[in-house]
Coordinates of C-alpha atoms in Angstrom, one line a residue:
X16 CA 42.2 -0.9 -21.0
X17 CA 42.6 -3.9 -18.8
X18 CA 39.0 -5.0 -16.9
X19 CA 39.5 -7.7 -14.6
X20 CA 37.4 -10.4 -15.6
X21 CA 34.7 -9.9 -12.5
X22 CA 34.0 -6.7 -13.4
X23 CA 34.1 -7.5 -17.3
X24 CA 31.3 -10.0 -15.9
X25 CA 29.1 -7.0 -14.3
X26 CA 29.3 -4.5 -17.2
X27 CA 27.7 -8.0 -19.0
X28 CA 25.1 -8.3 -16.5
X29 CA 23.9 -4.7 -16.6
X30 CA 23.9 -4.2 -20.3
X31 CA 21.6 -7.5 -20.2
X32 CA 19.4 -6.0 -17.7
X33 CA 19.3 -2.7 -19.6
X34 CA 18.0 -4.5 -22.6
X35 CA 15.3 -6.2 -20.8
X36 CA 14.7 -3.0 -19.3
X37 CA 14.2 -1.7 -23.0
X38 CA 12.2 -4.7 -24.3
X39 CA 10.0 -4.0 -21.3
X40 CA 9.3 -0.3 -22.5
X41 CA 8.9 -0.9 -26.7
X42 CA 12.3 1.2 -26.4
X43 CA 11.6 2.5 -30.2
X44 CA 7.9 3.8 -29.2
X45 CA 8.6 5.2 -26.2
X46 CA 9.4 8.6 -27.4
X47 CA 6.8 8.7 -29.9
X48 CA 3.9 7.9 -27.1
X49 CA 5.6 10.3 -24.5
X50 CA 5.1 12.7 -27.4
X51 CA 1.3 11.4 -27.3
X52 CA 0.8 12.0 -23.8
X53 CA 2.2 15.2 -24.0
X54 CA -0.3 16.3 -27.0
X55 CA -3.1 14.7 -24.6
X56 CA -2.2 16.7 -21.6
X57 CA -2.4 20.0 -23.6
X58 CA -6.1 19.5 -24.4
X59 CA -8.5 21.6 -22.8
X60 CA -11.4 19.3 -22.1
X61 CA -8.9 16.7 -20.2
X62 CA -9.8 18.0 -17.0
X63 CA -13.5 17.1 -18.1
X64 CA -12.9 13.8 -16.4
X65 CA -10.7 13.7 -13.6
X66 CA -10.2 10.7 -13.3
X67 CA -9.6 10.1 -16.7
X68 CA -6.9 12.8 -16.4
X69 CA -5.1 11.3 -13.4
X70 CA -4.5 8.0 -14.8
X71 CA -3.1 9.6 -18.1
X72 CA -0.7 11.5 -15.7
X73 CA 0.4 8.9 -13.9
X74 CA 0.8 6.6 -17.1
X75 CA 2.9 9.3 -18.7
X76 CA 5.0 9.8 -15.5
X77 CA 5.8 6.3 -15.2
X78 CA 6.8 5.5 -18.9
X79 CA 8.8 8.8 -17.9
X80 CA 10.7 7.3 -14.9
X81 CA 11.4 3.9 -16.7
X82 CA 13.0 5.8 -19.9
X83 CA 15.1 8.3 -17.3
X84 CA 16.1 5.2 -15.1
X85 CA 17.1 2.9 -18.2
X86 CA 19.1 5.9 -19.2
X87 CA 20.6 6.9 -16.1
X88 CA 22.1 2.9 -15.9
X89 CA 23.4 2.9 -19.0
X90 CA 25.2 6.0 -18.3
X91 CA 26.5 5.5 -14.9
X92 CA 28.3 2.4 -16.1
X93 CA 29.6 4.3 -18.7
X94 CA 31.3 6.9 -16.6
X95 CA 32.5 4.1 -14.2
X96 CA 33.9 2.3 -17.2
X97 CA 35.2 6.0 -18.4
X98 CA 36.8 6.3 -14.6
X99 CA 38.3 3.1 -14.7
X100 CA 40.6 3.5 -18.1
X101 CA 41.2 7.0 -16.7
X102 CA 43.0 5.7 -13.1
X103 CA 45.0 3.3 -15.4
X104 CA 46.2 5.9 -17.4
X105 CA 47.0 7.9 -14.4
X106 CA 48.2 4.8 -12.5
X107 CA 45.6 5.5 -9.7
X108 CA 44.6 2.4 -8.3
X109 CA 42.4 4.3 -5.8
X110 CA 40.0 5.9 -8.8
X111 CA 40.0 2.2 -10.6
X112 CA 38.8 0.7 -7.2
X113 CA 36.4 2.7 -6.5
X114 CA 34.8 2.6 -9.8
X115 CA 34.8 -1.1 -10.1
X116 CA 32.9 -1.0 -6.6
X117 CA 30.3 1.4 -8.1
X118 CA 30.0 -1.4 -11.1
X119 CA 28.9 -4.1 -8.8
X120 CA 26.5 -2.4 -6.7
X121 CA 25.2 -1.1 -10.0
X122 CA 24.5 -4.7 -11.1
X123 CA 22.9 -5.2 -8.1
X124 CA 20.6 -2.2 -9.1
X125 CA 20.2 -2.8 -12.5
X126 CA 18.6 -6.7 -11.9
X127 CA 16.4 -5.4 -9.3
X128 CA 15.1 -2.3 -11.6
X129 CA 14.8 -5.4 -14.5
X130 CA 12.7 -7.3 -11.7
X131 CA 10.6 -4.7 -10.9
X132 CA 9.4 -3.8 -14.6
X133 CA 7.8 -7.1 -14.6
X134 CA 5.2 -6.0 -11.8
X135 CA 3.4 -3.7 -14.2
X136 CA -0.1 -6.3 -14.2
X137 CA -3.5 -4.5 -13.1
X138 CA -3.4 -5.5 -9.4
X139 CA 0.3 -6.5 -9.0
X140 CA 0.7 -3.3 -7.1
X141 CA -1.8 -4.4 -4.7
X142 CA -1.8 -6.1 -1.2
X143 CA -2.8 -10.0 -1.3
X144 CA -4.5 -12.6 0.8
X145 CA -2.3 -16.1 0.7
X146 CA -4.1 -19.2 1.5
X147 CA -2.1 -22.3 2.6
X148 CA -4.1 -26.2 2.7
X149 CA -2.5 -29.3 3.9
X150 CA -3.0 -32.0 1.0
X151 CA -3.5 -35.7 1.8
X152 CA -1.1 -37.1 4.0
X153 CA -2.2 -36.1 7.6
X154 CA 0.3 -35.0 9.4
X155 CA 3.0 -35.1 7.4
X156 CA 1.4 -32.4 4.9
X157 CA 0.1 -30.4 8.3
X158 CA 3.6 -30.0 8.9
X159 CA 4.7 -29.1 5.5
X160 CA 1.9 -26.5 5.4
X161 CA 3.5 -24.8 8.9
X162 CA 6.7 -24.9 6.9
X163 CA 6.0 -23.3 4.0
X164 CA 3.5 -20.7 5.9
X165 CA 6.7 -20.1 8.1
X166 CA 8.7 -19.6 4.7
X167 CA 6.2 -16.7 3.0
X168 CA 5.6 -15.3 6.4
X169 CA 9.8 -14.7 6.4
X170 CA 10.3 -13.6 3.1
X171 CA 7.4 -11.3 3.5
X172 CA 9.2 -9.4 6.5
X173 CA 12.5 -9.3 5.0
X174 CA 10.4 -7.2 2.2
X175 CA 9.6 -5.1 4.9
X176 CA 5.8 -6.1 4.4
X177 CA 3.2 -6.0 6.7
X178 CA 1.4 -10.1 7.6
X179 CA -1.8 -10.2 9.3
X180 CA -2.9 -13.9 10.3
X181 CA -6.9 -13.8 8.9
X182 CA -7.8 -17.1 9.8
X183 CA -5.7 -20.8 11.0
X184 CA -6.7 -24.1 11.5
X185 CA -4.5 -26.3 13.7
X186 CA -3.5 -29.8 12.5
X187 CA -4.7 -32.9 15.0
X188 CA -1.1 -34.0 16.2
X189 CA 1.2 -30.7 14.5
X190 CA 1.3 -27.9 11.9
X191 CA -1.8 -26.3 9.9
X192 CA -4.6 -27.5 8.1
X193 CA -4.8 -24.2 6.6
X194 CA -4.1 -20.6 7.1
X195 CA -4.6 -17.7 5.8
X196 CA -2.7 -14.4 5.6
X197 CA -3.3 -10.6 4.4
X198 CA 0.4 -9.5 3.3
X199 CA 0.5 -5.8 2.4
X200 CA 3.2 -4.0 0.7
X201 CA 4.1 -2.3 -2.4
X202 CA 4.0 -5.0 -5.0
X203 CA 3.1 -8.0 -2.4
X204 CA 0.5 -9.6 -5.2
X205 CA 2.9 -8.9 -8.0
X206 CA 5.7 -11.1 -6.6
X207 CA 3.6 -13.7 -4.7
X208 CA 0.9 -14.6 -7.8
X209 CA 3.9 -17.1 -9.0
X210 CA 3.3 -19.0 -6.0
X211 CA -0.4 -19.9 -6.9
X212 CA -0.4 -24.0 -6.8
X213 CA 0.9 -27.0 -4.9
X214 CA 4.5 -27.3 -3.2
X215 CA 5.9 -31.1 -2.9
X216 CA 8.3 -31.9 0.2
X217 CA 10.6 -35.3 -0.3
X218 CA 12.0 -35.7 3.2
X219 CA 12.6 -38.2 5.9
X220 CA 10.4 -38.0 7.9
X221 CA 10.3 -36.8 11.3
X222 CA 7.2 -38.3 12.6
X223 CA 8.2 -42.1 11.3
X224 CA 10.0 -44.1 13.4
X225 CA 11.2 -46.5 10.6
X226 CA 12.8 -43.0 9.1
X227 CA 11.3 -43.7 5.4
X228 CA 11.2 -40.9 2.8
X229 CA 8.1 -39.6 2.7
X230 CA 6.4 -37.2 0.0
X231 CA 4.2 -34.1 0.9
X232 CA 1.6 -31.8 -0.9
X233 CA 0.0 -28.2 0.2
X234 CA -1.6 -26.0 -2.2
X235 CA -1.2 -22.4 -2.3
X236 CA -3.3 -19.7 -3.4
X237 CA -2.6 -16.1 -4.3
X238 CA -5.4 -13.3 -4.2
X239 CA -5.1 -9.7 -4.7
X240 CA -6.6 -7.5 -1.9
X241 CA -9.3 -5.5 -4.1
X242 CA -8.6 -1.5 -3.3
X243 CA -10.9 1.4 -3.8
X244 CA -10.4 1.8 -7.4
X245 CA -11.3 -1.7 -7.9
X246 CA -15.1 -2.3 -8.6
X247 CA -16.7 -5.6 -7.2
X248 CA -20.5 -6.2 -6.9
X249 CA -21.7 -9.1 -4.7
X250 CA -25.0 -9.6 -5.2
X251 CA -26.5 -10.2 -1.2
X252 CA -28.7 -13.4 -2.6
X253 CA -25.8 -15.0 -3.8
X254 CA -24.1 -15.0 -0.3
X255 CA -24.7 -16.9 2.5
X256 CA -23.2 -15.4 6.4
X257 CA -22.8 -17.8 9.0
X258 CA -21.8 -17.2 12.5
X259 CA -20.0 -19.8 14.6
X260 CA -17.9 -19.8 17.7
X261 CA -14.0 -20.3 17.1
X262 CA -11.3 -22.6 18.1
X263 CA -8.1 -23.0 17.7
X264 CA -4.7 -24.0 19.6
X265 CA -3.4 -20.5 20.2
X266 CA 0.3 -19.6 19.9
X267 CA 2.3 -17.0 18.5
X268 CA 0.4 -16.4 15.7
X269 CA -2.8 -16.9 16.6
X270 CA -5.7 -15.4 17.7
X271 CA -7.4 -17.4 20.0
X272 CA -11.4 -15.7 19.6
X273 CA -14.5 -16.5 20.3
X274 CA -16.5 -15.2 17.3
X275 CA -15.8 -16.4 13.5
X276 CA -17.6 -15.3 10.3
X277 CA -18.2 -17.8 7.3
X278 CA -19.1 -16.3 4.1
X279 CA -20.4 -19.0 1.3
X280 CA -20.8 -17.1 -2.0
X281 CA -23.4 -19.8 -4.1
X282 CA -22.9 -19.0 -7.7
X283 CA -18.9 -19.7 -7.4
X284 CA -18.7 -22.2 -4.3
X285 CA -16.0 -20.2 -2.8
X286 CA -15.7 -20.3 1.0
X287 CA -13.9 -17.4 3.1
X288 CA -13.8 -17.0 7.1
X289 CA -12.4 -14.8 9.5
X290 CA -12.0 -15.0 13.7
X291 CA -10.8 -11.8 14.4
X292 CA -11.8 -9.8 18.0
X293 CA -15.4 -8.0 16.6
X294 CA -18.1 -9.8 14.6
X295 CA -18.3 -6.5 12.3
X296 CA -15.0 -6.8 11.8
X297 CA -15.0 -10.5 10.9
X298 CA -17.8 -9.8 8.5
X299 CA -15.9 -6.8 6.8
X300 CA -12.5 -9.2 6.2
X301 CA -14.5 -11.4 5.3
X302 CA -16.1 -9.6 2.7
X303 CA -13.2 -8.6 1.7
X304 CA -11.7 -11.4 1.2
X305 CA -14.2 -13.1 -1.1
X306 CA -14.0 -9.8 -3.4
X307 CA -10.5 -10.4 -3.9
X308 CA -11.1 -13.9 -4.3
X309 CA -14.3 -13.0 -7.4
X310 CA -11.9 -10.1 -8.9
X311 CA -8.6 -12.9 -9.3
X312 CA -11.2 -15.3 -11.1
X313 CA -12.2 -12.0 -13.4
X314 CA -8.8 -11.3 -13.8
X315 CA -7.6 -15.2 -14.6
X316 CA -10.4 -14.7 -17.5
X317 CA -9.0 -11.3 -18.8
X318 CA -5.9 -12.3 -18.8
X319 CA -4.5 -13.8 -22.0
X320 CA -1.8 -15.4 -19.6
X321 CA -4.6 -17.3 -17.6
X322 CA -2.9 -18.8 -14.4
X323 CA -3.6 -22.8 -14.5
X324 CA -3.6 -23.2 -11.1
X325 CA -6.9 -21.1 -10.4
X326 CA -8.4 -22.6 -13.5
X327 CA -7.9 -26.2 -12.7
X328 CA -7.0 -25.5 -8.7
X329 CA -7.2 -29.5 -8.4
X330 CA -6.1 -31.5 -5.3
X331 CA -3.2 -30.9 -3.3
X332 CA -1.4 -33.8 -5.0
X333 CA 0.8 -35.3 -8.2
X334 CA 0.2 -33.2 -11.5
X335 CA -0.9 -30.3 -10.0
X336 CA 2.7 -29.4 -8.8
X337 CA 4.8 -26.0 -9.6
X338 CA 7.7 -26.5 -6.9
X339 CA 9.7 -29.6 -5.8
X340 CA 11.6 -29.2 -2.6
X341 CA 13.8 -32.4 -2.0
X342 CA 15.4 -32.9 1.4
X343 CA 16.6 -36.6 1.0
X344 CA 18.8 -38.1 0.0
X345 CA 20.1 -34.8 -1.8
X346 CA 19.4 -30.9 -1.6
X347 CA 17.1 -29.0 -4.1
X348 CA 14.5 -26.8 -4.8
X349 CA 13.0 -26.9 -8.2
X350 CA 10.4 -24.9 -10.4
X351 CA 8.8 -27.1 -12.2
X352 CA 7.6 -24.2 -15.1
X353 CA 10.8 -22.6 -15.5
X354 CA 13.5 -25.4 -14.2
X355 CA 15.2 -22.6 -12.1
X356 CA 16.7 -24.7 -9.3
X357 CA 18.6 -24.4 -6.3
X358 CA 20.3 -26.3 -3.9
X359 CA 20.4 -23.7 -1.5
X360 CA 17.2 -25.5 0.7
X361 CA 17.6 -23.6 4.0
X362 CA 18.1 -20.3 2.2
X363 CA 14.1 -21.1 0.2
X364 CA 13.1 -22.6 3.2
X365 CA 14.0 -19.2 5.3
X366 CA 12.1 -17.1 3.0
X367 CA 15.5 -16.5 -0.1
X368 CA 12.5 -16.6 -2.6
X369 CA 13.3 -14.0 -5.2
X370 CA 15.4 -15.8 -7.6
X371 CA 12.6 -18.5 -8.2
X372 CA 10.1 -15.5 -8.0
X373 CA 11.9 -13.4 -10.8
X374 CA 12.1 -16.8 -12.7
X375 CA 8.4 -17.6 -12.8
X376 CA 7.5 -14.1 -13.7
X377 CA 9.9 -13.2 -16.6
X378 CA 8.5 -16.4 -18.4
X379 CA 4.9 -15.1 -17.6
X380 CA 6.1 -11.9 -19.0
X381 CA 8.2 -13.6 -22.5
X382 CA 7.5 -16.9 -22.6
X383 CA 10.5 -17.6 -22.0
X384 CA 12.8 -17.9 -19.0
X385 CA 14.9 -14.8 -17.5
X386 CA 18.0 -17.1 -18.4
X387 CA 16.7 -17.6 -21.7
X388 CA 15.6 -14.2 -22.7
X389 CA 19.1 -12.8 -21.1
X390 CA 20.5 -15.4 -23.4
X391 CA 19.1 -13.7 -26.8

């Protein structure tokens, strides 16, 4: 059978995908624990604790789904692979075309199901607050800050997700001090934890008339919105409510109010605010916010892959950097963890985030980069 050397190049690709699919799982325990779940779901007494009971069905029916959709991509590029020797024996171009099409928008498939078995984490299913800060370097890193708030704010709507502006303060001449955002979507904490920490800009600058390069910092932070099932105590001593009038420079995503809510929690230090229309409103956000902000520091110490950047958040400034993004005197964006890069700057700077994204959290996942473990 002749494949042409494209489509040779896809079958690749999707077997590799498949087999991170299957590392994912355990692939060689997977039918022994489906075989578990199926003794547990028999027992009598499971119902004794429903809630207990629903969390074993929805483990079982998710290791489920994973075996049947590792499966199912194995075998529809074997029947497209089946199809294509077939219209060559027969001479039918028609049958070889179409199954060559079916190949490639199976690749496409198969690396997004390979993504998405990566956001199995406690919370990554959750909504998340994203908190921008201008670094030293006035306006400059104001502007930077608007840029990369315009960048998440982009990729999050060509997700399809949902961004609420929580809070914004205005830099003196342009851009953000800060901002902060509530993103909500299926996954939205799972694929923007890997942006947690600070984002360099190399440019020339607009706002020097000598037109020198100049060299930006903003930190980013990453919270998961705590939902229902998620159990957060604040103790009311430890928290401190202030009430204060707003301002800010209005514009298309602002809201321009008159009432704010500062929250000061005293054992951690963190700060969270809110101007939104109502004052109960401000101080439920709010509220919210600094859970999600106490339950990412719990998780940070749970986790045996504690994220850095929470741990030692440091100053928006050199060594604390995960990202470079270079726009003089040549094009690129970098990772600094996983040394995916790009020269594609508009396309990162637009919101085309996934591929450094996926990068970040296959590494977090292995060890080891996407590249890396597809290379093994």
């Amino acid at each position: 059978m002749h494949v042409r050397a494209e489509i040779q190049n896809s079958v690749t690709k999707i077997e590799k995908s498949v087999e991170l699919l299957k590392q994912r799982l355990d692939w060689d325990t997977a039918p022994h624990r489906l075989e578990e779940f199926a003794a547990m779901i028999e027992d009598p007494t499971l119902w004794d604790d429903p809630e207990r009971a629903q969390q074993l069905m929805r483990d079982r029916q998710m290791l489920m789904d994973a075996v049947d959709m590792a499966k199912s991509i194995a075998q529809e590029m074997q029947d497209n692979i089946d199809m294509i020797e077939l219209g060559e024996m027969e001479d039918d171009q028609e049958v070889v075309t179409e199954a060559e099409q079916a190949i490639l928008a199976l690749e496409i498939k198969a690396a997004e199901k390979e993504l998405e078995a990566l956001l199995d984490g406690e919370a990554d299913g959750n909504d998340t607050f994203l908190e921008i800060n201008s670094g030293a370097g006035g306006t400059e890193s104001c502007d930077w800050a608007s840029m990369l708030a315009r960048m998440y704010v982009r990729w999050a709507e060509k997700k399809g997700y949902k961004v609420e502006l929580q809070s914004e303060s205005a830099g003196e001449e342009a851009g953000i001090k800060s901002a902060a955002y509530k993103i909500s979507g299926h996954n939205a904490y799972g694929w923007l934890k890997s942006e947690s920490g600070v984002h360099r800009l190399v440019r020339i600058s607009p706002f020097d008339s000598a037109a020198k390069r100049h060299t930006s910092f903003t930190s980013v932070k990453v919270y998961p919105v705590v939902d229902d099932n998620i159990e957060i105590e604040v103790n009311p001593s430890d928290i401190r409510i202030d009430t204060y009038r707003s301002s800010g420079a209005g514009g298309q995503h602002v809201n321009t109010t008159d009432s704010a809510v500062r929250i000061t929690h005293a054992p951690t230090g963190i700060v969270v605010t809110s101007s939104e229309k109502s004052q109960h409103q401000n101080r439920d956000i709010a509220m919210k916010a600094l859970k999600s902000r106490l339950y990412q520091i719990e998780l940070d110490k749970r986790s045996a892959m504690v994220n850095e950047v929470h741990e030692n958040a440091g100053d928006a400034g050199w060594g604390n950097q995960i990202r470079s993004y270079v726009l003089q005197p040549y094009q690129m964006v970098k990772d600094l963890r996983t040394n995916f890069e790009t020269s594609d700057t508009k396309g990162v700077l637009d919101g085309d985030l996934d591929g450094l994204m996926a990068a970040t959290l296959a590494q977090n996942v292995s060890g080891k980069s996407r590249a890396d473990a597809q290379g093994d």
